[in-house]
């Protein structure tokens, strides 16, 4: 069993661990952890699936790969642990949430997005690991196969789910999303390089997600922690 009893990701991972690509992937990842500095910490490798059980998924936000700098990556896309300086993309995520909901608050100091994961927001990086200081260093076909299987599993779920595809890398995965019960929201990426060129600020992606959830009699997401 990979996760706590009752987490339906267990059945998914128990099935794919029999696949040749997954066995190769785990061999590769284990060797990398033994010989290099890899982020996130090994115990946080599957954090997104642990904190957001399959049956609880309401929103999927796609990242890319973990932060390659010390003390940042924690197994949740865009999230950093308590006490760590906010990365630029996360600052822009917070700014957009505050703007959309017209909140009279300062930018949150904490970048720990565990509170979102616990509400059913799957914060998913297609590549779950990275070599320290080397973005996309684990961009390998075995991770692509795993990510495809994950997306197809999510797509097959017979319930409403919002998929947020931020930036061109995320938008490439729209092809896996064919279920008419789901909603797909595409925007620019929140990184300053992309967001400042338009398509992120004012996108209302969080409002749209909440409206969709409400229309489907699901609890809206509390996007900013009290």
mmCIF file with all atom_site columns, C-alpha atoms in Angstrom:
data_model
loop_
_atom_site.group_PDB
_atom_site.id
_atom_site.type_symbol
_atom_site.label_atom_id
_atom_site.label_alt_id
_atom_site.label_comp_id
_atom_site.label_asym_id
_atom_site.label_entity_id
_atom_site.label_seq_id
_atom_site.pdbx_PDB_ins_code
_atom_site.Cartn_x
_atom_site.Cartn_y
_atom_site.Cartn_z
_atom_site.occupancy
_atom_site.B_iso_or_equiv
_atom_site.pdbx_formal_charge
_atom_site.auth_seq_id
_atom_site.auth_comp_id
_atom_site.auth_asym_id
_atom_site.auth_atom_id
_atom_site.pdbx_PDB_model_num
ATOM 1   C CA . UNK A 1 1   ? 0.000   0.000  0.000   1.00 0.00 ? 1   UNK A CA 1
ATOM 2   C CA . UNK A 1 2   ? 1.399   3.383  -1.037  1.00 0.00 ? 2   UNK A CA 1
ATOM 3   C CA . UNK A 1 3   ? -0.840  5.691  1.004   1.00 0.00 ? 3   UNK A CA 1
ATOM 4   C CA . UNK A 1 4   ? -3.274  5.697  3.914   1.00 0.00 ? 4   UNK A CA 1
ATOM 5   C CA . UNK A 1 5   ? -5.993  3.079  3.805   1.00 0.00 ? 5   UNK A CA 1
ATOM 6   C CA . UNK A 1 6   ? -8.987  4.327  1.851   1.00 0.00 ? 6   UNK A CA 1
ATOM 7   C CA . UNK A 1 7   ? -6.964  6.490  -0.527  1.00 0.00 ? 7   UNK A CA 1
ATOM 8   C CA . UNK A 1 8   ? -8.029  5.308  -3.979  1.00 0.00 ? 8   UNK A CA 1
ATOM 9   C CA . UNK A 1 9   ? -4.649  6.214  -5.471  1.00 0.00 ? 9   UNK A CA 1
ATOM 10  C CA . UNK A 1 10  ? -3.481  2.946  -3.877  1.00 0.00 ? 10  UNK A CA 1
ATOM 11  C CA . UNK A 1 11  ? -5.297  0.816  -6.449  1.00 0.00 ? 11  UNK A CA 1
ATOM 12  C CA . UNK A 1 12  ? -3.960  2.971  -9.286  1.00 0.00 ? 12  UNK A CA 1
ATOM 13  C CA . UNK A 1 13  ? -0.340  2.695  -8.175  1.00 0.00 ? 13  UNK A CA 1
ATOM 14  C CA . UNK A 1 14  ? -0.641  -0.983 -7.334  1.00 0.00 ? 14  UNK A CA 1
ATOM 15  C CA . UNK A 1 15  ? -1.708  -1.555 -10.933 1.00 0.00 ? 15  UNK A CA 1
ATOM 16  C CA . UNK A 1 16  ? 0.950   0.551  -12.615 1.00 0.00 ? 16  UNK A CA 1
ATOM 17  C CA . UNK A 1 17  ? 3.806   -0.745 -10.472 1.00 0.00 ? 17  UNK A CA 1
ATOM 18  C CA . UNK A 1 18  ? 3.497   -3.907 -12.541 1.00 0.00 ? 18  UNK A CA 1
ATOM 19  C CA . UNK A 1 19  ? 4.303   -1.958 -15.703 1.00 0.00 ? 19  UNK A CA 1
ATOM 20  C CA . UNK A 1 20  ? 7.829   -2.073 -17.070 1.00 0.00 ? 20  UNK A CA 1
ATOM 21  C CA . UNK A 1 21  ? 8.138   1.728  -17.385 1.00 0.00 ? 21  UNK A CA 1
ATOM 22  C CA . UNK A 1 22  ? 7.233   2.253  -13.725 1.00 0.00 ? 22  UNK A CA 1
ATOM 23  C CA . UNK A 1 23  ? 9.784   -0.306 -12.563 1.00 0.00 ? 23  UNK A CA 1
ATOM 24  C CA . UNK A 1 24  ? 12.433  1.435  -14.693 1.00 0.00 ? 24  UNK A CA 1
ATOM 25  C CA . UNK A 1 25  ? 11.358  4.809  -13.334 1.00 0.00 ? 25  UNK A CA 1
ATOM 26  C CA . UNK A 1 26  ? 11.618  3.744  -9.707  1.00 0.00 ? 26  UNK A CA 1
ATOM 27  C CA . UNK A 1 27  ? 15.025  2.178  -10.333 1.00 0.00 ? 27  UNK A CA 1
ATOM 28  C CA . UNK A 1 28  ? 16.224  5.406  -11.937 1.00 0.00 ? 28  UNK A CA 1
ATOM 29  C CA . UNK A 1 29  ? 14.798  7.617  -9.180  1.00 0.00 ? 29  UNK A CA 1
ATOM 30  C CA . UNK A 1 30  ? 16.251  5.474  -6.386  1.00 0.00 ? 30  UNK A CA 1
ATOM 31  C CA . UNK A 1 31  ? 19.702  5.541  -8.007  1.00 0.00 ? 31  UNK A CA 1
ATOM 32  C CA . UNK A 1 32  ? 19.500  9.303  -8.424  1.00 0.00 ? 32  UNK A CA 1
ATOM 33  C CA . UNK A 1 33  ? 18.643  9.782  -4.745  1.00 0.00 ? 33  UNK A CA 1
ATOM 34  C CA . UNK A 1 34  ? 21.629  7.645  -3.799  1.00 0.00 ? 34  UNK A CA 1
ATOM 35  C CA . UNK A 1 35  ? 24.147  9.492  -5.978  1.00 0.00 ? 35  UNK A CA 1
ATOM 36  C CA . UNK A 1 36  ? 22.964  13.117 -6.264  1.00 0.00 ? 36  UNK A CA 1
ATOM 37  C CA . UNK A 1 37  ? 21.091  15.836 -4.440  1.00 0.00 ? 37  UNK A CA 1
ATOM 38  C CA . UNK A 1 38  ? 17.492  15.369 -5.564  1.00 0.00 ? 38  UNK A CA 1
ATOM 39  C CA . UNK A 1 39  ? 14.390  17.412 -4.738  1.00 0.00 ? 39  UNK A CA 1
ATOM 40  C CA . UNK A 1 40  ? 11.974  16.968 -3.116  1.00 0.00 ? 40  UNK A CA 1
ATOM 41  C CA . UNK A 1 41  ? 13.097  14.807 -0.209  1.00 0.00 ? 41  UNK A CA 1
ATOM 42  C CA . UNK A 1 42  ? 12.374  11.187 -1.014  1.00 0.00 ? 42  UNK A CA 1
ATOM 43  C CA . UNK A 1 43  ? 9.650   10.931 1.619   1.00 0.00 ? 43  UNK A CA 1
ATOM 44  C CA . UNK A 1 44  ? 7.775   13.737 -0.178  1.00 0.00 ? 44  UNK A CA 1
ATOM 45  C CA . UNK A 1 45  ? 8.006   12.193 -3.646  1.00 0.00 ? 45  UNK A CA 1
ATOM 46  C CA . UNK A 1 46  ? 4.314   11.242 -3.773  1.00 0.00 ? 46  UNK A CA 1
ATOM 47  C CA . UNK A 1 47  ? 3.064   13.991 -1.482  1.00 0.00 ? 47  UNK A CA 1
ATOM 48  C CA . UNK A 1 48  ? 0.430   15.252 -3.942  1.00 0.00 ? 48  UNK A CA 1
ATOM 49  C CA . UNK A 1 49  ? -1.282  11.847 -4.048  1.00 0.00 ? 49  UNK A CA 1
ATOM 50  C CA . UNK A 1 50  ? -0.970  11.336 -0.311  1.00 0.00 ? 50  UNK A CA 1
ATOM 51  C CA . UNK A 1 51  ? -2.581  14.683 0.557   1.00 0.00 ? 51  UNK A CA 1
ATOM 52  C CA . UNK A 1 52  ? -5.262  14.586 -2.156  1.00 0.00 ? 52  UNK A CA 1
ATOM 53  C CA . UNK A 1 53  ? -6.825  11.109 -2.335  1.00 0.00 ? 53  UNK A CA 1
ATOM 54  C CA . UNK A 1 54  ? -8.141  10.212 -5.779  1.00 0.00 ? 54  UNK A CA 1
ATOM 55  C CA . UNK A 1 55  ? -11.750 10.177 -4.642  1.00 0.00 ? 55  UNK A CA 1
ATOM 56  C CA . UNK A 1 56  ? -11.403 13.722 -3.261  1.00 0.00 ? 56  UNK A CA 1
ATOM 57  C CA . UNK A 1 57  ? -9.971  15.388 -6.380  1.00 0.00 ? 57  UNK A CA 1
ATOM 58  C CA . UNK A 1 58  ? -12.022 18.421 -7.446  1.00 0.00 ? 58  UNK A CA 1
ATOM 59  C CA . UNK A 1 59  ? -9.371  20.606 -9.100  1.00 0.00 ? 59  UNK A CA 1
ATOM 60  C CA . UNK A 1 60  ? -6.133  19.649 -10.854 1.00 0.00 ? 60  UNK A CA 1
ATOM 61  C CA . UNK A 1 61  ? -3.387  22.261 -11.239 1.00 0.00 ? 61  UNK A CA 1
ATOM 62  C CA . UNK A 1 62  ? -0.452  21.246 -13.403 1.00 0.00 ? 62  UNK A CA 1
ATOM 63  C CA . UNK A 1 63  ? 3.045   22.462 -12.674 1.00 0.00 ? 63  UNK A CA 1
ATOM 64  C CA . UNK A 1 64  ? 6.166   21.259 -14.453 1.00 0.00 ? 64  UNK A CA 1
ATOM 65  C CA . UNK A 1 65  ? 8.874   19.877 -12.182 1.00 0.00 ? 65  UNK A CA 1
ATOM 66  C CA . UNK A 1 66  ? 9.925   20.589 -8.570  1.00 0.00 ? 66  UNK A CA 1
ATOM 67  C CA . UNK A 1 67  ? 11.767  23.737 -7.551  1.00 0.00 ? 67  UNK A CA 1
ATOM 68  C CA . UNK A 1 68  ? 15.492  22.971 -8.009  1.00 0.00 ? 68  UNK A CA 1
ATOM 69  C CA . UNK A 1 69  ? 16.669  25.189 -5.142  1.00 0.00 ? 69  UNK A CA 1
ATOM 70  C CA . UNK A 1 70  ? 17.338  24.077 -1.536  1.00 0.00 ? 70  UNK A CA 1
ATOM 71  C CA . UNK A 1 71  ? 14.427  23.805 0.916   1.00 0.00 ? 71  UNK A CA 1
ATOM 72  C CA . UNK A 1 72  ? 11.719  24.694 -1.620  1.00 0.00 ? 72  UNK A CA 1
ATOM 73  C CA . UNK A 1 73  ? 10.297  21.518 -3.188  1.00 0.00 ? 73  UNK A CA 1
ATOM 74  C CA . UNK A 1 74  ? 7.783   19.601 -1.076  1.00 0.00 ? 74  UNK A CA 1
ATOM 75  C CA . UNK A 1 75  ? 6.021   17.343 -3.565  1.00 0.00 ? 75  UNK A CA 1
ATOM 76  C CA . UNK A 1 76  ? 3.219   19.800 -4.362  1.00 0.00 ? 76  UNK A CA 1
ATOM 77  C CA . UNK A 1 77  ? 3.351   21.910 -7.519  1.00 0.00 ? 77  UNK A CA 1
ATOM 78  C CA . UNK A 1 78  ? 4.013   25.613 -6.787  1.00 0.00 ? 78  UNK A CA 1
ATOM 79  C CA . UNK A 1 79  ? 4.137   25.033 -3.008  1.00 0.00 ? 79  UNK A CA 1
ATOM 80  C CA . UNK A 1 80  ? 7.036   25.742 -0.659  1.00 0.00 ? 80  UNK A CA 1
ATOM 81  C CA . UNK A 1 81  ? 7.325   24.891 3.042   1.00 0.00 ? 81  UNK A CA 1
ATOM 82  C CA . UNK A 1 82  ? 6.405   27.292 5.806   1.00 0.00 ? 82  UNK A CA 1
ATOM 83  C CA . UNK A 1 83  ? 9.079   29.928 6.375   1.00 0.00 ? 83  UNK A CA 1
ATOM 84  C CA . UNK A 1 84  ? 10.515  29.784 2.829   1.00 0.00 ? 84  UNK A CA 1
ATOM 85  C CA . UNK A 1 85  ? 10.457  32.927 0.677   1.00 0.00 ? 85  UNK A CA 1
ATOM 86  C CA . UNK A 1 86  ? 7.627   32.934 -1.867  1.00 0.00 ? 86  UNK A CA 1
ATOM 87  C CA . UNK A 1 87  ? 8.778   32.035 -5.400  1.00 0.00 ? 87  UNK A CA 1
ATOM 88  C CA . UNK A 1 88  ? 7.743   34.562 -8.101  1.00 0.00 ? 88  UNK A CA 1
ATOM 89  C CA . UNK A 1 89  ? 5.100   32.287 -9.681  1.00 0.00 ? 89  UNK A CA 1
ATOM 90  C CA . UNK A 1 90  ? 3.425   31.692 -6.333  1.00 0.00 ? 90  UNK A CA 1
ATOM 91  C CA . UNK A 1 91  ? 3.391   35.427 -5.636  1.00 0.00 ? 91  UNK A CA 1
ATOM 92  C CA . UNK A 1 92  ? 1.507   35.933 -8.892  1.00 0.00 ? 92  UNK A CA 1
ATOM 93  C CA . UNK A 1 93  ? -0.911  33.119 -8.028  1.00 0.00 ? 93  UNK A CA 1
ATOM 94  C CA . UNK A 1 94  ? -1.704  34.826 -4.733  1.00 0.00 ? 94  UNK A CA 1
ATOM 95  C CA . UNK A 1 95  ? -2.019  38.232 -6.425  1.00 0.00 ? 95  UNK A CA 1
ATOM 96  C CA . UNK A 1 96  ? -4.546  36.868 -8.910  1.00 0.00 ? 96  UNK A CA 1
ATOM 97  C CA . UNK A 1 97  ? -6.612  35.159 -6.201  1.00 0.00 ? 97  UNK A CA 1
ATOM 98  C CA . UNK A 1 98  ? -6.694  38.351 -4.128  1.00 0.00 ? 98  UNK A CA 1
ATOM 99  C CA . UNK A 1 99  ? -7.730  40.374 -7.183  1.00 0.00 ? 99  UNK A CA 1
ATOM 100 C CA . UNK A 1 100 ? -10.422 37.960 -8.393  1.00 0.00 ? 100 UNK A CA 1
ATOM 101 C CA . UNK A 1 101 ? -12.132 37.749 -5.026  1.00 0.00 ? 101 UNK A CA 1
ATOM 102 C CA . UNK A 1 102 ? -11.552 41.442 -4.244  1.00 0.00 ? 102 UNK A CA 1
ATOM 103 C CA . UNK A 1 103 ? -9.884  40.588 -0.940  1.00 0.00 ? 103 UNK A CA 1
ATOM 104 C CA . UNK A 1 104 ? -8.545  43.398 1.251   1.00 0.00 ? 104 UNK A CA 1
ATOM 105 C CA . UNK A 1 105 ? -5.516  41.496 2.492   1.00 0.00 ? 105 UNK A CA 1
ATOM 106 C CA . UNK A 1 106 ? -1.753  41.536 2.093   1.00 0.00 ? 106 UNK A CA 1
ATOM 107 C CA . UNK A 1 107 ? 0.058   38.834 0.175   1.00 0.00 ? 107 UNK A CA 1
ATOM 108 C CA . UNK A 1 108 ? 0.220   35.687 2.350   1.00 0.00 ? 108 UNK A CA 1
ATOM 109 C CA . UNK A 1 109 ? 3.624   35.071 3.917   1.00 0.00 ? 109 UNK A CA 1
ATOM 110 C CA . UNK A 1 110 ? 3.359   31.285 3.796   1.00 0.00 ? 110 UNK A CA 1
ATOM 111 C CA . UNK A 1 111 ? 3.744   29.425 0.522   1.00 0.00 ? 111 UNK A CA 1
ATOM 112 C CA . UNK A 1 112 ? 2.697   26.072 1.959   1.00 0.00 ? 112 UNK A CA 1
ATOM 113 C CA . UNK A 1 113 ? -0.280  25.000 -0.166  1.00 0.00 ? 113 UNK A CA 1
ATOM 114 C CA . UNK A 1 114 ? -1.097  21.893 1.850   1.00 0.00 ? 114 UNK A CA 1
ATOM 115 C CA . UNK A 1 115 ? -4.405  23.563 2.749   1.00 0.00 ? 115 UNK A CA 1
ATOM 116 C CA . UNK A 1 116 ? -5.378  23.459 -0.942  1.00 0.00 ? 116 UNK A CA 1
ATOM 117 C CA . UNK A 1 117 ? -4.331  19.833 -1.349  1.00 0.00 ? 117 UNK A CA 1
ATOM 118 C CA . UNK A 1 118 ? -6.518  18.924 1.633   1.00 0.00 ? 118 UNK A CA 1
ATOM 119 C CA . UNK A 1 119 ? -9.524  20.547 -0.076  1.00 0.00 ? 119 UNK A CA 1
ATOM 120 C CA . UNK A 1 120 ? -9.201  18.384 -3.177  1.00 0.00 ? 120 UNK A CA 1
ATOM 121 C CA . UNK A 1 121 ? -6.783  20.462 -5.257  1.00 0.00 ? 121 UNK A CA 1
ATOM 122 C CA . UNK A 1 122 ? -4.281  18.077 -6.831  1.00 0.00 ? 122 UNK A CA 1
ATOM 123 C CA . UNK A 1 123 ? -1.056  20.081 -7.221  1.00 0.00 ? 123 UNK A CA 1
ATOM 124 C CA . UNK A 1 124 ? 0.649   17.915 -9.796  1.00 0.00 ? 124 UNK A CA 1
ATOM 125 C CA . UNK A 1 125 ? 4.081   18.151 -11.382 1.00 0.00 ? 125 UNK A CA 1
ATOM 126 C CA . UNK A 1 126 ? 4.412   15.894 -14.457 1.00 0.00 ? 126 UNK A CA 1
ATOM 127 C CA . UNK A 1 127 ? 8.041   15.317 -13.418 1.00 0.00 ? 127 UNK A CA 1
ATOM 128 C CA . UNK A 1 128 ? 8.128   14.469 -9.727  1.00 0.00 ? 128 UNK A CA 1
ATOM 129 C CA . UNK A 1 129 ? 11.867  14.926 -9.138  1.00 0.00 ? 129 UNK A CA 1
ATOM 130 C CA . UNK A 1 130 ? 14.728  17.194 -10.152 1.00 0.00 ? 130 UNK A CA 1
ATOM 131 C CA . UNK A 1 131 ? 18.499  17.349 -9.670  1.00 0.00 ? 131 UNK A CA 1
ATOM 132 C CA . UNK A 1 132 ? 19.528  20.261 -7.447  1.00 0.00 ? 132 UNK A CA 1
ATOM 133 C CA . UNK A 1 133 ? 20.117  23.381 -9.527  1.00 0.00 ? 133 UNK A CA 1
ATOM 134 C CA . UNK A 1 134 ? 19.090  21.759 -12.818 1.00 0.00 ? 134 UNK A CA 1
ATOM 135 C CA . UNK A 1 135 ? 15.486  22.417 -13.918 1.00 0.00 ? 135 UNK A CA 1
ATOM 136 C CA . UNK A 1 136 ? 13.909  19.655 -16.013 1.00 0.00 ? 136 UNK A CA 1
ATOM 137 C CA . UNK A 1 137 ? 16.900  17.381 -15.391 1.00 0.00 ? 137 UNK A CA 1
ATOM 138 C CA . UNK A 1 138 ? 14.479  14.454 -14.882 1.00 0.00 ? 138 UNK A CA 1
ATOM 139 C CA . UNK A 1 139 ? 12.467  15.068 -18.040 1.00 0.00 ? 139 UNK A CA 1
ATOM 140 C CA . UNK A 1 140 ? 12.482  11.421 -19.080 1.00 0.00 ? 140 UNK A CA 1
ATOM 141 C CA . UNK A 1 141 ? 10.061  9.267  -21.050 1.00 0.00 ? 141 UNK A CA 1
ATOM 142 C CA . UNK A 1 142 ? 9.227   7.077  -18.037 1.00 0.00 ? 142 UNK A CA 1
ATOM 143 C CA . UNK A 1 143 ? 7.797   10.100 -16.227 1.00 0.00 ? 143 UNK A CA 1
ATOM 144 C CA . UNK A 1 144 ? 5.867   10.970 -19.394 1.00 0.00 ? 144 UNK A CA 1
ATOM 145 C CA . UNK A 1 145 ? 4.316   7.500  -19.378 1.00 0.00 ? 145 UNK A CA 1
ATOM 146 C CA . UNK A 1 146 ? 3.392   7.830  -15.700 1.00 0.00 ? 146 UNK A CA 1
ATOM 147 C CA . UNK A 1 147 ? 1.899   11.266 -16.199 1.00 0.00 ? 147 UNK A CA 1
ATOM 148 C CA . UNK A 1 148 ? -0.164  10.059 -19.158 1.00 0.00 ? 148 UNK A CA 1
ATOM 149 C CA . UNK A 1 149 ? -1.559  7.211  -17.062 1.00 0.00 ? 149 UNK A CA 1
ATOM 150 C CA . UNK A 1 150 ? -2.385  9.639  -14.242 1.00 0.00 ? 150 UNK A CA 1
ATOM 151 C CA . UNK A 1 151 ? -4.159  12.035 -16.594 1.00 0.00 ? 151 UNK A CA 1
ATOM 152 C CA . UNK A 1 152 ? -6.120  9.245  -18.261 1.00 0.00 ? 152 UNK A CA 1
ATOM 153 C CA . UNK A 1 153 ? -7.190  7.966  -14.852 1.00 0.00 ? 153 UNK A CA 1
ATOM 154 C CA . UNK A 1 154 ? -8.368  11.437 -13.821 1.00 0.00 ? 154 UNK A CA 1
ATOM 155 C CA . UNK A 1 155 ? -10.124 11.899 -17.148 1.00 0.00 ? 155 UNK A CA 1
ATOM 156 C CA . UNK A 1 156 ? -12.002 8.613  -16.653 1.00 0.00 ? 156 UNK A CA 1
ATOM 157 C CA . UNK A 1 157 ? -13.528 9.660  -13.321 1.00 0.00 ? 157 UNK A CA 1
ATOM 158 C CA . UNK A 1 158 ? -17.291 9.972  -13.538 1.00 0.00 ? 158 UNK A CA 1
ATOM 159 C CA . UNK A 1 159 ? -17.537 13.267 -11.675 1.00 0.00 ? 159 UNK A CA 1
ATOM 160 C CA . UNK A 1 160 ? -16.954 16.990 -12.282 1.00 0.00 ? 160 UNK A CA 1
ATOM 161 C CA . UNK A 1 161 ? -13.294 18.051 -12.081 1.00 0.00 ? 161 UNK A CA 1
ATOM 162 C CA . UNK A 1 162 ? -11.668 21.365 -13.012 1.00 0.00 ? 162 UNK A CA 1
ATOM 163 C CA . UNK A 1 163 ? -8.322  21.123 -14.820 1.00 0.00 ? 163 UNK A CA 1
ATOM 164 C CA . UNK A 1 164 ? -6.204  24.274 -14.762 1.00 0.00 ? 164 UNK A CA 1
ATOM 165 C CA . UNK A 1 165 ? -3.621  24.342 -17.538 1.00 0.00 ? 165 UNK A CA 1
ATOM 166 C CA . UNK A 1 166 ? -1.240  27.247 -17.012 1.00 0.00 ? 166 UNK A CA 1
ATOM 167 C CA . UNK A 1 167 ? 1.198   27.938 -19.820 1.00 0.00 ? 167 UNK A CA 1
ATOM 168 C CA . UNK A 1 168 ? 2.136   26.061 -22.978 1.00 0.00 ? 168 UNK A CA 1
ATOM 169 C CA . UNK A 1 169 ? 3.721   23.069 -21.240 1.00 0.00 ? 169 UNK A CA 1
ATOM 170 C CA . UNK A 1 170 ? 0.491   22.408 -19.352 1.00 0.00 ? 170 UNK A CA 1
ATOM 171 C CA . UNK A 1 171 ? -1.749  23.089 -22.351 1.00 0.00 ? 171 UNK A CA 1
ATOM 172 C CA . UNK A 1 172 ? -0.029  20.272 -24.257 1.00 0.00 ? 172 UNK A CA 1
ATOM 173 C CA . UNK A 1 173 ? -1.839  17.835 -21.969 1.00 0.00 ? 173 UNK A CA 1
ATOM 174 C CA . UNK A 1 174 ? -5.331  19.015 -22.952 1.00 0.00 ? 174 UNK A CA 1
ATOM 175 C CA . UNK A 1 175 ? -5.374  16.084 -25.392 1.00 0.00 ? 175 UNK A CA 1
ATOM 176 C CA . UNK A 1 176 ? -5.898  13.663 -22.498 1.00 0.00 ? 176 UNK A CA 1
ATOM 177 C CA . UNK A 1 177 ? -9.010  15.480 -21.284 1.00 0.00 ? 177 UNK A CA 1
ATOM 178 C CA . UNK A 1 178 ? -12.063 14.311 -23.207 1.00 0.00 ? 178 UNK A CA 1
ATOM 179 C CA . UNK A 1 179 ? -14.620 13.785 -20.446 1.00 0.00 ? 179 UNK A CA 1
ATOM 180 C CA . UNK A 1 180 ? -17.557 16.160 -20.910 1.00 0.00 ? 180 UNK A CA 1
ATOM 181 C CA . UNK A 1 181 ? -18.193 16.214 -17.163 1.00 0.00 ? 181 UNK A CA 1
ATOM 182 C CA . UNK A 1 182 ? -14.914 18.055 -16.645 1.00 0.00 ? 182 UNK A CA 1
ATOM 183 C CA . UNK A 1 183 ? -13.988 21.694 -17.141 1.00 0.00 ? 183 UNK A CA 1
ATOM 184 C CA . UNK A 1 184 ? -10.647 22.765 -18.627 1.00 0.00 ? 184 UNK A CA 1
ATOM 185 C CA . UNK A 1 185 ? -9.346  26.290 -17.979 1.00 0.00 ? 185 UNK A CA 1
ATOM 186 C CA . UNK A 1 186 ? -6.337  27.458 -19.977 1.00 0.00 ? 186 UNK A CA 1
ATOM 187 C CA . UNK A 1 187 ? -4.328  30.581 -19.096 1.00 0.00 ? 187 UNK A CA 1
ATOM 188 C CA . UNK A 1 188 ? -0.820  31.938 -19.369 1.00 0.00 ? 188 UNK A CA 1
ATOM 189 C CA . UNK A 1 189 ? 1.688   30.659 -16.827 1.00 0.00 ? 189 UNK A CA 1
ATOM 190 C CA . UNK A 1 190 ? 1.938   32.673 -13.587 1.00 0.00 ? 190 UNK A CA 1
ATOM 191 C CA . UNK A 1 191 ? 5.716   33.083 -13.849 1.00 0.00 ? 191 UNK A CA 1
ATOM 192 C CA . UNK A 1 192 ? 6.651   36.786 -14.245 1.00 0.00 ? 192 UNK A CA 1
ATOM 193 C CA . UNK A 1 193 ? 8.145   36.195 -17.695 1.00 0.00 ? 193 UNK A CA 1
ATOM 194 C CA . UNK A 1 194 ? 4.815   34.878 -18.961 1.00 0.00 ? 194 UNK A CA 1
ATOM 195 C CA . UNK A 1 195 ? 2.260   36.582 -16.702 1.00 0.00 ? 195 UNK A CA 1
ATOM 196 C CA . UNK A 1 196 ? 3.533   40.092 -17.421 1.00 0.00 ? 196 UNK A CA 1
ATOM 197 C CA . UNK A 1 197 ? 2.892   39.564 -21.138 1.00 0.00 ? 197 UNK A CA 1
ATOM 198 C CA . UNK A 1 198 ? -0.828  39.052 -20.529 1.00 0.00 ? 198 UNK A CA 1
ATOM 199 C CA . UNK A 1 199 ? -3.163  36.097 -20.134 1.00 0.00 ? 199 UNK A CA 1
ATOM 200 C CA . UNK A 1 200 ? -2.634  35.470 -16.434 1.00 0.00 ? 200 UNK A CA 1
ATOM 201 C CA . UNK A 1 201 ? -3.729  38.544 -14.512 1.00 0.00 ? 201 UNK A CA 1
ATOM 202 C CA . UNK A 1 202 ? -7.463  39.014 -14.944 1.00 0.00 ? 202 UNK A CA 1
ATOM 203 C CA . UNK A 1 203 ? -7.977  35.457 -16.200 1.00 0.00 ? 203 UNK A CA 1
ATOM 204 C CA . UNK A 1 204 ? -10.503 34.763 -13.404 1.00 0.00 ? 204 UNK A CA 1
ATOM 205 C CA . UNK A 1 205 ? -9.451  31.123 -13.406 1.00 0.00 ? 205 UNK A CA 1
ATOM 206 C CA . UNK A 1 206 ? -10.123 30.680 -9.687  1.00 0.00 ? 206 UNK A CA 1
ATOM 207 C CA . UNK A 1 207 ? -13.560 32.313 -9.881  1.00 0.00 ? 207 UNK A CA 1
ATOM 208 C CA . UNK A 1 208 ? -14.442 30.137 -12.875 1.00 0.00 ? 208 UNK A CA 1
ATOM 209 C CA . UNK A 1 209 ? -13.357 27.017 -11.002 1.00 0.00 ? 209 UNK A CA 1
ATOM 210 C CA . UNK A 1 210 ? -15.485 27.912 -7.999  1.00 0.00 ? 210 UNK A CA 1
ATOM 211 C CA . UNK A 1 211 ? -18.506 28.696 -10.187 1.00 0.00 ? 211 UNK A CA 1
ATOM 212 C CA . UNK A 1 212 ? -18.182 25.295 -11.852 1.00 0.00 ? 212 UNK A CA 1
ATOM 213 C CA . UNK A 1 213 ? -17.919 23.501 -8.517  1.00 0.00 ? 213 UNK A CA 1
ATOM 214 C CA . UNK A 1 214 ? -20.933 25.385 -7.165  1.00 0.00 ? 214 UNK A CA 1
ATOM 215 C CA . UNK A 1 215 ? -22.993 24.543 -10.261 1.00 0.00 ? 215 UNK A CA 1
ATOM 216 C CA . UNK A 1 216 ? -22.194 20.895 -9.613  1.00 0.00 ? 216 UNK A CA 1
ATOM 217 C CA . UNK A 1 217 ? -23.160 21.053 -5.932  1.00 0.00 ? 217 UNK A CA 1
ATOM 218 C CA . UNK A 1 218 ? -19.590 20.800 -4.700  1.00 0.00 ? 218 UNK A CA 1
ATOM 219 C CA . UNK A 1 219 ? -17.936 22.947 -2.061  1.00 0.00 ? 219 UNK A CA 1
ATOM 220 C CA . UNK A 1 220 ? -15.964 25.829 -3.479  1.00 0.00 ? 220 UNK A CA 1
ATOM 221 C CA . UNK A 1 221 ? -12.251 26.069 -2.723  1.00 0.00 ? 221 UNK A CA 1
ATOM 222 C CA . UNK A 1 222 ? -10.951 28.375 -0.020  1.00 0.00 ? 222 UNK A CA 1
ATOM 223 C CA . UNK A 1 223 ? -8.060  29.653 -2.117  1.00 0.00 ? 223 UNK A CA 1
ATOM 224 C CA . UNK A 1 224 ? -6.412  31.785 0.561   1.00 0.00 ? 224 UNK A CA 1
ATOM 225 C CA . UNK A 1 225 ? -5.755  30.400 4.001   1.00 0.00 ? 225 UNK A CA 1
ATOM 226 C CA . UNK A 1 226 ? -6.979  32.472 6.954   1.00 0.00 ? 226 UNK A CA 1
#
